[in-house]
Coordinates of C-alpha atoms (C1' of nucleotides) in Angstrom, one line a residue:
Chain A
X244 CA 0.0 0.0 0.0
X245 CA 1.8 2.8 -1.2
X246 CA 1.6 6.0 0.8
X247 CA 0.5 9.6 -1.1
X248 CA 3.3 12.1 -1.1
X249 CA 2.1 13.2 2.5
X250 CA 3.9 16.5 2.0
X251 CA 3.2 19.4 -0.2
X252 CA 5.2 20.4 -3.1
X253 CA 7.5 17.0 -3.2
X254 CA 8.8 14.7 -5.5
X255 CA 7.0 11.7 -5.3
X256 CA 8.2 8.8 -2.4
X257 CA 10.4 6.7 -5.2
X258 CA 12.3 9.5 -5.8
X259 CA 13.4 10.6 -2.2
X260 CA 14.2 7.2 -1.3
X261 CA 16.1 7.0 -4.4
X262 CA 18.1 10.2 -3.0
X263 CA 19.1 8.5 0.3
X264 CA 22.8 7.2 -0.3
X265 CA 22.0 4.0 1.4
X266 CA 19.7 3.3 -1.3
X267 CA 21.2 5.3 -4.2
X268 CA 22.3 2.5 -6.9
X269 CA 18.7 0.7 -6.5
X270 CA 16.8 0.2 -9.3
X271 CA 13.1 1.9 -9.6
X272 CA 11.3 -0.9 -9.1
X273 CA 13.3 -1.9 -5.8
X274 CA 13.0 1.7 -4.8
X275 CA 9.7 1.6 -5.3
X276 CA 8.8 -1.0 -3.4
X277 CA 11.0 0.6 -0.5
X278 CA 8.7 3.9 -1.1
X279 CA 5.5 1.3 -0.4
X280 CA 7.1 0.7 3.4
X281 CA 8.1 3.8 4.4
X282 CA 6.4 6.0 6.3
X283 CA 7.5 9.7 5.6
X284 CA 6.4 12.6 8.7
X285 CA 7.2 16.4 9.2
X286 CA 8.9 16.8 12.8
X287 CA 8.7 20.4 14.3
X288 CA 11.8 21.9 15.7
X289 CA 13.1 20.4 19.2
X290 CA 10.8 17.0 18.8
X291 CA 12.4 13.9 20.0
X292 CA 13.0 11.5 17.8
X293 CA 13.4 8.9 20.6
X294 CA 15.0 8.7 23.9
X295 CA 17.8 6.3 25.9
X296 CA 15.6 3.6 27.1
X297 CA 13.2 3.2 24.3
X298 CA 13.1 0.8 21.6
X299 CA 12.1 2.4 18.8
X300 CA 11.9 -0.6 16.1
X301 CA 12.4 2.5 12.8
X302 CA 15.2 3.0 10.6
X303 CA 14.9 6.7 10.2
X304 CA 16.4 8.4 7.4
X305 CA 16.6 12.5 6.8
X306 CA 14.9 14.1 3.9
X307 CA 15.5 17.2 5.4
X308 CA 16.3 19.4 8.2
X309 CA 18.8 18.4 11.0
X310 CA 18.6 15.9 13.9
X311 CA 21.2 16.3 17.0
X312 CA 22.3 12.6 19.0
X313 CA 23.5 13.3 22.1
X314 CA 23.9 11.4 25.5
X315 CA 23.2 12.3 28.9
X316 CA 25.8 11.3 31.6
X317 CA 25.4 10.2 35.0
X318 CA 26.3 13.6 35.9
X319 CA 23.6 15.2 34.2
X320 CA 25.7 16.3 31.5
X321 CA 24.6 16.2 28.0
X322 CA 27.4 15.0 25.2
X323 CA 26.6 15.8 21.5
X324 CA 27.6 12.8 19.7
X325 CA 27.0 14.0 15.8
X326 CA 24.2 15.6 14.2
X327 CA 23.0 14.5 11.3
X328 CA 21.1 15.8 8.3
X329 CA 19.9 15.7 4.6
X330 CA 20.7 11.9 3.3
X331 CA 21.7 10.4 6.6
X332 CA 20.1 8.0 8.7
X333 CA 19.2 7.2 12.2
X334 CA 18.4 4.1 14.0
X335 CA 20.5 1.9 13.1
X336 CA 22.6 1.1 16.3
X337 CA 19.3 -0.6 17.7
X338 CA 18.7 -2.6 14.7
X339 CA 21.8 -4.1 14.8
X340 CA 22.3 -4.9 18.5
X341 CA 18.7 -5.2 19.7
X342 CA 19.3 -3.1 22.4
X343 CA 17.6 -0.2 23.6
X344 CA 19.1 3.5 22.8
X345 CA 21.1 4.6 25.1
X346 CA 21.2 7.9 23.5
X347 CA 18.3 10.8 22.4
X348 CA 17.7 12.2 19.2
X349 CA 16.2 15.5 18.8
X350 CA 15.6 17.5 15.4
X351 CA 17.5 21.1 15.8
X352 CA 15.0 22.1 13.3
X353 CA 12.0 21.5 11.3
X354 CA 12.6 18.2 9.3
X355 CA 11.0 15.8 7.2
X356 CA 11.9 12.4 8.0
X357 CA 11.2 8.8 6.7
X358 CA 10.8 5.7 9.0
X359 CA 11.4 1.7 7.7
X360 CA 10.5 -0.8 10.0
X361 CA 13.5 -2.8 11.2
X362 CA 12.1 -5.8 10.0
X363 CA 11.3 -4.6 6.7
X364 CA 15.2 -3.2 6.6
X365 CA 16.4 -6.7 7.5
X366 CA 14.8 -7.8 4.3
X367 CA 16.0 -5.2 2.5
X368 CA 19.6 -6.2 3.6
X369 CA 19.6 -9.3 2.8
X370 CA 17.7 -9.1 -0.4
X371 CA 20.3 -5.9 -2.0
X372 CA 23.9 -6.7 -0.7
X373 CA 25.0 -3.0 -1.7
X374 CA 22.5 -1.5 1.2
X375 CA 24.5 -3.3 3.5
X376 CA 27.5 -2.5 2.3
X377 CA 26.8 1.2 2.0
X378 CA 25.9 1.3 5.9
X379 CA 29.2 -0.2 6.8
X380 CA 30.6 2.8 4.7
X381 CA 28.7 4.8 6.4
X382 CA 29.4 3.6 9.8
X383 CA 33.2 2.9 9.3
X384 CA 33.3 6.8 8.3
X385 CA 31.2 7.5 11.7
X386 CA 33.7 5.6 13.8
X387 CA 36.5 7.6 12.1
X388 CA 35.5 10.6 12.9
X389 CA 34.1 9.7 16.6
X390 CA 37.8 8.4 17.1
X391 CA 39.0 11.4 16.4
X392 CA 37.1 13.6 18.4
X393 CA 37.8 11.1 21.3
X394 CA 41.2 11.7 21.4
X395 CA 40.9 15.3 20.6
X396 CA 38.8 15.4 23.7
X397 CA 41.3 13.4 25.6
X398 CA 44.8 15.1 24.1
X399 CA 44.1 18.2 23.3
X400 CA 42.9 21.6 25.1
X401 CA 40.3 23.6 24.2
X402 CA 42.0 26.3 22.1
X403 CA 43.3 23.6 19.8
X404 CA 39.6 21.5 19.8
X405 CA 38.4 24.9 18.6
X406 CA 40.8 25.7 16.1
X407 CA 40.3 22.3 15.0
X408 CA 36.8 22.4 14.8
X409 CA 36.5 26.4 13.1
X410 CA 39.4 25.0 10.2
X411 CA 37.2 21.7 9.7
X412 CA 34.2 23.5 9.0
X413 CA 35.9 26.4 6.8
X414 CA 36.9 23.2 4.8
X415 CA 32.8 22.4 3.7
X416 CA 32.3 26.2 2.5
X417 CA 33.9 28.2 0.0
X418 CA 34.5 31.3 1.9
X419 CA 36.3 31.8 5.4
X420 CA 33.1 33.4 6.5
X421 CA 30.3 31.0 7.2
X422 CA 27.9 30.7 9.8
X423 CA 28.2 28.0 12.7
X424 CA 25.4 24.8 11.5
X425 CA 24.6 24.4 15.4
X426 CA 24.1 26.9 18.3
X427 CA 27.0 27.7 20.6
X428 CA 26.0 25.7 23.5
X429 CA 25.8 22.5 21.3
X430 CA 29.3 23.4 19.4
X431 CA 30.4 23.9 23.5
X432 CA 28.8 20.3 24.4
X433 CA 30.2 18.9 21.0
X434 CA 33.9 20.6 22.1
X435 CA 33.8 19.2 25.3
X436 CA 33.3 22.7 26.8
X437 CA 31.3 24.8 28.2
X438 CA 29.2 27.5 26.9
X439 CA 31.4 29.8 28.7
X440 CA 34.5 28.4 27.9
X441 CA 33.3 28.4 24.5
X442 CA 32.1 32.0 24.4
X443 CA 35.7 33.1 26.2
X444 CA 37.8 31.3 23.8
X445 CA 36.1 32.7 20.7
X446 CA 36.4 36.1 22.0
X447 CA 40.1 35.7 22.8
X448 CA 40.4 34.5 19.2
X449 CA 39.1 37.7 18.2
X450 CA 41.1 39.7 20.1
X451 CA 43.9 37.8 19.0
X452 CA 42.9 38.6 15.0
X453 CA 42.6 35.5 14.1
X454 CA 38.7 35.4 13.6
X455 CA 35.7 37.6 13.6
X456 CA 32.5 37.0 15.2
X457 CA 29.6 38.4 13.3
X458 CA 25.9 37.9 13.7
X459 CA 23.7 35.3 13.2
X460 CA 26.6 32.9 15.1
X461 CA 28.6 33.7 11.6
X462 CA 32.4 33.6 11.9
X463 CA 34.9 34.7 9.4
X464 CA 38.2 33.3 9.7
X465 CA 41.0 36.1 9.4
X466 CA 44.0 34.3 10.2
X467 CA 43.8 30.9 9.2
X468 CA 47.4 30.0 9.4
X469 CA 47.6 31.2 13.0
X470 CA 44.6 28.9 13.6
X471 CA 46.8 25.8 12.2
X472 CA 49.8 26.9 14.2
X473 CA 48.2 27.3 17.4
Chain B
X119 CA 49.1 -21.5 -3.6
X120 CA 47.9 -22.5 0.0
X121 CA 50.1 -21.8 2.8
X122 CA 51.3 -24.7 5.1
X123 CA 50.1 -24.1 8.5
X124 CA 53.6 -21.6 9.4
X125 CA 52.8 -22.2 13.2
X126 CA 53.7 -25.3 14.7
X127 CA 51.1 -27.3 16.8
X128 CA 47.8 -25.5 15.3
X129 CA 44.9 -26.3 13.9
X130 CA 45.0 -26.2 9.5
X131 CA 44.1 -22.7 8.4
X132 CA 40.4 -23.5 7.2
X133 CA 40.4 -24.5 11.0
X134 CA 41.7 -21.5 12.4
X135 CA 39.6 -18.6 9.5
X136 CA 36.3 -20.8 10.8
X137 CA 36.9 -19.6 14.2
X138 CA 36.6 -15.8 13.1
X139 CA 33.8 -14.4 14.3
X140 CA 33.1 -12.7 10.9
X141 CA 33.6 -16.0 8.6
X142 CA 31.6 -18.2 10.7
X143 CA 28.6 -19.5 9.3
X144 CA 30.5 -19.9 5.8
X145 CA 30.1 -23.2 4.2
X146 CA 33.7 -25.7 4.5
X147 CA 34.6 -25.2 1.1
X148 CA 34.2 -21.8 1.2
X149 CA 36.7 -21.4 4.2
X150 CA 39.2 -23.6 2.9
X151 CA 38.7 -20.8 -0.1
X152 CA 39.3 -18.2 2.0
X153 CA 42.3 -19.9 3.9
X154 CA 44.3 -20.1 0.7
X155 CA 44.2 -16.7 0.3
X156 CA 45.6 -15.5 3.5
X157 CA 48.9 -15.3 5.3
X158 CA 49.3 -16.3 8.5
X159 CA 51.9 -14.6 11.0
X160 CA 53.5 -14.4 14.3
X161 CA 54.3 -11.1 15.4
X162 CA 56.8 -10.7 18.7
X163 CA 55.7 -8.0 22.0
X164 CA 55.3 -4.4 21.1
X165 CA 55.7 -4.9 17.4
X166 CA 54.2 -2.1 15.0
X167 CA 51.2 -3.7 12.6
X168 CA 51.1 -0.3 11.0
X169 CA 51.1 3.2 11.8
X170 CA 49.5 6.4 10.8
X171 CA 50.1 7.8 7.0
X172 CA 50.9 3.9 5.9
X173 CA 48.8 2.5 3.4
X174 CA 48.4 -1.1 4.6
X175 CA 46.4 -3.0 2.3
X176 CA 45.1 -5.8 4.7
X177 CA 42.6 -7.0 6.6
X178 CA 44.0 -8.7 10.1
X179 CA 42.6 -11.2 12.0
X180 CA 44.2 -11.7 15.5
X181 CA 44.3 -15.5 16.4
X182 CA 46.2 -15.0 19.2
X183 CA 47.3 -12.4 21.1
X184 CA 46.5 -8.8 22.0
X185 CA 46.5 -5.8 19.5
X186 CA 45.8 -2.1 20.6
X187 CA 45.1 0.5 18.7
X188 CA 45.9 4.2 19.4
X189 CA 46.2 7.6 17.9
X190 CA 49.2 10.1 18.5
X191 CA 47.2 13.6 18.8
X192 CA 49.1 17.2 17.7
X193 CA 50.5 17.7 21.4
X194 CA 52.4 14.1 21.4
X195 CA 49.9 12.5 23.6
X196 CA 49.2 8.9 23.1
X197 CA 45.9 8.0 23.4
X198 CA 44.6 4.3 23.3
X199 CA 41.4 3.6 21.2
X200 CA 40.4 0.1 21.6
X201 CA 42.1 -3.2 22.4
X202 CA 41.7 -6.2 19.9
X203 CA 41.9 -9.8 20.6
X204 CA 41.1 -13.5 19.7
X205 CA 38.6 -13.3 16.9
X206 CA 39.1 -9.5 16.1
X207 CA 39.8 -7.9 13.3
X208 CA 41.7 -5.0 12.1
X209 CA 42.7 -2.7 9.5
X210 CA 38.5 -2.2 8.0
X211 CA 38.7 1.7 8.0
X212 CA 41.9 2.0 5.1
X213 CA 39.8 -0.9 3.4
X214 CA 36.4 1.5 2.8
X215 CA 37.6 4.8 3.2
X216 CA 40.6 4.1 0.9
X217 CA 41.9 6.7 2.9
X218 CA 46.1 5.9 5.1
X219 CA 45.6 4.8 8.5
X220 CA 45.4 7.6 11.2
X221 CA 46.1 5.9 14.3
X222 CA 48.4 2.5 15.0
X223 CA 48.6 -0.4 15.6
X224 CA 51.2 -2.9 17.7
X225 CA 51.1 -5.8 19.4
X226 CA 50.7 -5.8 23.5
X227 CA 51.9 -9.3 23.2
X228 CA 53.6 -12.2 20.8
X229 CA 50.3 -12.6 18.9
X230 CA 49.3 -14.5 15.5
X231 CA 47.8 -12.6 13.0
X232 CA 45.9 -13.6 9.2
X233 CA 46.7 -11.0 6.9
X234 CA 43.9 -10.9 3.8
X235 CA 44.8 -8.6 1.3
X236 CA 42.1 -5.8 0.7
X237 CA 41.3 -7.0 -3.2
X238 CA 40.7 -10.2 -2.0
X239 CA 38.3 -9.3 0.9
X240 CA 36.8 -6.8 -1.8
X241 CA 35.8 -10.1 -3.5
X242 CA 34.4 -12.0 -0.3
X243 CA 32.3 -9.0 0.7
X244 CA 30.8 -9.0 -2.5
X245 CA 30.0 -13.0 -2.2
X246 CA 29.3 -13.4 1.0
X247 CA 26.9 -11.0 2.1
X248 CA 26.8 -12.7 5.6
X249 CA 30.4 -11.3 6.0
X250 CA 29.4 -7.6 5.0
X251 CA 26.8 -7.9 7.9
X252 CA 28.8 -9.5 10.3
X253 CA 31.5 -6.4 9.9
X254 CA 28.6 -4.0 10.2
X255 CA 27.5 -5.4 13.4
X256 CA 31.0 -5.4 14.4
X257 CA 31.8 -1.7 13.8
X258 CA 28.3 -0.5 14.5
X259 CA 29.2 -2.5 18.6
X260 CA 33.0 -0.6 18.0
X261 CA 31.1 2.5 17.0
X262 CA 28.6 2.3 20.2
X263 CA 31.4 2.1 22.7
X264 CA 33.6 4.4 20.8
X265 CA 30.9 6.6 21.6
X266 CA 30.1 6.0 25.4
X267 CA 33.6 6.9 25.8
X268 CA 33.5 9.7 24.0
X269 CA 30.9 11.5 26.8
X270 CA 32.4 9.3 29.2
X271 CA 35.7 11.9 28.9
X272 CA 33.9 14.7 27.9
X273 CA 31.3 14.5 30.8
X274 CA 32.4 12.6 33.9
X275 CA 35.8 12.9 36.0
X276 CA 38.6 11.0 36.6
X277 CA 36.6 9.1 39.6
X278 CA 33.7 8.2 37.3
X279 CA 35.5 7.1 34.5
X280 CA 37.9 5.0 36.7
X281 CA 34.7 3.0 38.5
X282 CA 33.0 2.5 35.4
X283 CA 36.0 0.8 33.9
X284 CA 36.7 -1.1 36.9
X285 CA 32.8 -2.0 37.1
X286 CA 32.5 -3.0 33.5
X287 CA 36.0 -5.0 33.9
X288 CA 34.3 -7.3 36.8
X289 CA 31.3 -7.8 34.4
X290 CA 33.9 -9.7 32.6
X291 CA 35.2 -11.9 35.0
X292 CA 33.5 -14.2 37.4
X293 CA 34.6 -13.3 40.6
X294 CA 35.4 -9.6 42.0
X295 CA 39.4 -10.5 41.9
X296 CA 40.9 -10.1 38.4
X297 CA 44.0 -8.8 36.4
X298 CA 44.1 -5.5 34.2
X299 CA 44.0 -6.7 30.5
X300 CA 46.5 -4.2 29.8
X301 CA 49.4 -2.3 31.8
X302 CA 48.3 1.1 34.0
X303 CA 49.8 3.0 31.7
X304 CA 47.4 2.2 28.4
X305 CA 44.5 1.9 31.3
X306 CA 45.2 5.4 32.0
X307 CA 45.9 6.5 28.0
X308 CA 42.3 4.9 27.8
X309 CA 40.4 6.7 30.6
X310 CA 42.2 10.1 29.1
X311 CA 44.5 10.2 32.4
X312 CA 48.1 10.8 33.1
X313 CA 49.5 7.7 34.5
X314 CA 50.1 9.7 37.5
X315 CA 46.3 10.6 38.3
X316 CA 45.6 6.8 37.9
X317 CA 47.7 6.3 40.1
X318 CA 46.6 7.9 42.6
X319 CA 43.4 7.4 42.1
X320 CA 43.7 3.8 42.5
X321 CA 45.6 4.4 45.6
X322 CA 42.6 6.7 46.7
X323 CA 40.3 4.3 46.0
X324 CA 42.0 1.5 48.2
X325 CA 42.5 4.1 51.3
X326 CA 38.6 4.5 51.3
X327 CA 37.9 0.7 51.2
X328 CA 36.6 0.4 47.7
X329 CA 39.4 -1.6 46.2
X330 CA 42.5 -3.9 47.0
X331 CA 45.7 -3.5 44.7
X332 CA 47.1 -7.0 44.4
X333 CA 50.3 -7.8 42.6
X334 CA 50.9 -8.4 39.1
X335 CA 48.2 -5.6 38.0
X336 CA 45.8 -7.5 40.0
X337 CA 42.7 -5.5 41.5
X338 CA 40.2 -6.9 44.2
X339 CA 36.8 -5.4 44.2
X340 CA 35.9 -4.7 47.9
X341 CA 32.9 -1.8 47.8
X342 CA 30.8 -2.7 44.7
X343 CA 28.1 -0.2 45.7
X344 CA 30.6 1.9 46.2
X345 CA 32.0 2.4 42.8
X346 CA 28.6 2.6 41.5
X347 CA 27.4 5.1 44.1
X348 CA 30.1 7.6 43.6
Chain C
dC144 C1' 6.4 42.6 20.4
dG145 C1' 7.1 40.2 24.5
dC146 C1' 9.2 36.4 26.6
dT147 C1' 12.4 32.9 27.3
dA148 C1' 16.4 30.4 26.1
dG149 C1' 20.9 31.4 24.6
dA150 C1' 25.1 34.1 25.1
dT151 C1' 28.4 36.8 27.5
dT152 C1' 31.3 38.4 31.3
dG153 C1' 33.5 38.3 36.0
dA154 C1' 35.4 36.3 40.1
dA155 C1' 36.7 32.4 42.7
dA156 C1' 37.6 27.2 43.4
dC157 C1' 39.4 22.9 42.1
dG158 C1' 40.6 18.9 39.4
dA159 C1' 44.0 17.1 36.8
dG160 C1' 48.5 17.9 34.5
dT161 C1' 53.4 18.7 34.8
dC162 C1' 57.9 18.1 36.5
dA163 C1' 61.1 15.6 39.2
dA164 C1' 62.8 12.0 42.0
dT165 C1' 62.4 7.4 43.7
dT166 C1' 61.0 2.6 43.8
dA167 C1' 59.4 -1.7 41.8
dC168 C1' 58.8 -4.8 38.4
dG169 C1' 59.5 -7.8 34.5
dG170 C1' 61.7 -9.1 30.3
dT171 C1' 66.0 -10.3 28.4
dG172 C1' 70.5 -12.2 28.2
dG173 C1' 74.1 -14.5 30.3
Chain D
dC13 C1' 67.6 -19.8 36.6
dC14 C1' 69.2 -15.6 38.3
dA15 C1' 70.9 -10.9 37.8
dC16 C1' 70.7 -6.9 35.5
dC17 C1' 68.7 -3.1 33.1
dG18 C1' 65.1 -0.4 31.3
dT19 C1' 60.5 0.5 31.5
dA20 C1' 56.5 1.1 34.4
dA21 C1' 54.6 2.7 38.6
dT22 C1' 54.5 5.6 42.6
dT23 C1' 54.7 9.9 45.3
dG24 C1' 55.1 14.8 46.3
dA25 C1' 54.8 19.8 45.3
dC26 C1' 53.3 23.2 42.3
dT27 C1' 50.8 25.3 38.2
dC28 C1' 47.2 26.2 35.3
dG29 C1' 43.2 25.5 32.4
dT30 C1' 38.6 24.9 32.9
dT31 C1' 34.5 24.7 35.6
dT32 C1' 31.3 26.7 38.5
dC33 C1' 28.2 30.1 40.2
dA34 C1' 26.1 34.4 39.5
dA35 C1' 24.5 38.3 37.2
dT36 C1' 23.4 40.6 33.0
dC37 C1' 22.6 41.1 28.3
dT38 C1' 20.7 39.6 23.7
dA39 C1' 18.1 37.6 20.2
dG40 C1' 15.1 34.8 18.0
dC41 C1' 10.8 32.2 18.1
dG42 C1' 5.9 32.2 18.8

DNA sequence: CGCTAGATTGAAACGAGTCAATTACGGTGG
DNA sequence: CCACCGTAATTGACTCGTTTCAATCTAGCG
């Protein structure tokens, strides 16, 4: 039973799924019969996806907007893990241990997000080998990058997590000025910081010459080798 | 050109590749496929697999032995990722990124190791979907406590981390009296500590009644609530 | 356009790191 | 198998980066 394009001014189902990288490569009558499973919903801003505890049986994959994982310590303490957003999915860790999350996911913003039944995306995996082997691309490249910020976290200090973190995203735009994709305090809980430490250190950047802090959480990077020397 | 069985008083190879985790479940002739194509190895203590910038183009399997894995961040600071063992596997990331290693690896130990050569796991992958899913569970497990950690440094204090790792270690192990797996000073490189601080800690931690320090590494768990109170 | 969550700034406290010196293992070679 | 040597572990004193707490300011969503 294949769902109407439940949202206004889209391409039809087929053709979203057929956007998702996990799925890119498909064929249109495979993707089609993806499309027939899914169940596609418009979040508001700040909904939660799900919460540690729960066991949500749904892949979810990201037409649009952006969703934020974080965890909560024992101290209260909340830990932004990644945030995720157009193409990229959701989910998954539960479907593959059969364990509950032990981690929330929140959108940071309107979005339009598809769910697939785990048991549907066990078939799936089985039946089209190149799903599963996109999703180990995808999660090798996650664990890469988590590595890294764990020891970054672990062997670095702040100034050069932030440096880090400022070059890193100067690399996905083509200008030095470009505006921050999250809010301070999550780029602070990403960091490992506070939102203080966070707000100090940007301003001491500043006054150092080596950025500019505009509005609209927009920086512009002035010295960019000073940021790599640090 | 099969290999003789290098290592004196073992199993045959088809044996040995059987036993990994990720090939089990694979028909006989299909292992004895797989056996012919890999090298088998004995490395000596604290020998280096690979380190960052190489471009290793294998797949390891430990048979034997311990492997750790670490990265060395900007500021010289060594800081362990994960420890491998019987059954593990290493050397995935180069494999689907494509990209050189960023972190090493060396033995902890004199350890045996398959090497399979990245074309010809290319080829299994492809075949074998049962091994593509068997990695993805594997990395997606690597991924989750890759991540705990993560907001275990970022969020809780040297105390914290310490118990947990203690608490989770006596998970392992059927009475409360058991060996570190690794020497303090990769325990502490794991926990994001200066060997110093986990020393002292431990120390701390015995004067208040929670913990014995035996020799040879050895911890006694005295105060279970305790460690899980703090 | 008002309200509330986010951001900034200051002052003070503290946890963990650093440096240095000593002791204790444990792996290697004789 | 034992002795030696080098690495690991421990201990102490001191420093410093980051957090915490509190107050104020700002901005963006509804």
């Amino acid at each position: 039973m294949a769902h109407k394009s439940a949202v206004h001014g889209h391409a039809p189902l087929e053709v979203l799924v057929g956007r998702v990288p996990i799925f890119a490569g498909l064929a249109p009558e495979e993707l089609q019969e993806i499309a027939g499973r899914v169940r596609l919903r418009r979040h508001v801003r700040n909904e939660q996806l799900y919460g540690a505890g729960e066991n949500n049986p749904f892949l979810m994959i990201i037409h649009s907007g952006q969703v934020k994982i974080f965890r909560i310590t024992e101290s209260g303490h909340e830990q932004l893990i990644r945030v995720l957003g157009e193409g990229d999915f959701l989910g998954d860790m539960s479907f593959i241990s059969g364990a509950p999350k032990d981690h929330f996911a929140t959108t940071l913003e309107t979005a339009e997000i598809c769910a697939l039944h785990h048991d549907d995306l066990r078939d799936y995996l089985l039946r089209y080998p190149s799903v599963t082997y996109k999703m180990l691309e995808t999660l090798s490249s996650r664990l890469e990058s988590t590595e890294r910020q764990l020891s970054a976290l672990a062997g670095e200090d702040a100034d050069h997590r932030l440096a880090a973190y400022l070059l890193e995203l100067a690399d996905e735009h083509p200008t030095a000025k470009f505006p921050l994709p999250i809010a301070k305090k999550d780029v602070a809980s990403f960091l490992g910081l506070t939102p203080e430490t966070l707000s100090r250190k940007l301003t001491q950047f500043e006054d150092a010459g080596m950025i500019r802090q505009h509005p609209r959480r927009t920086i512009e990077l002035v010295d960019v080798p000073a940021l790599h020397r640090l």
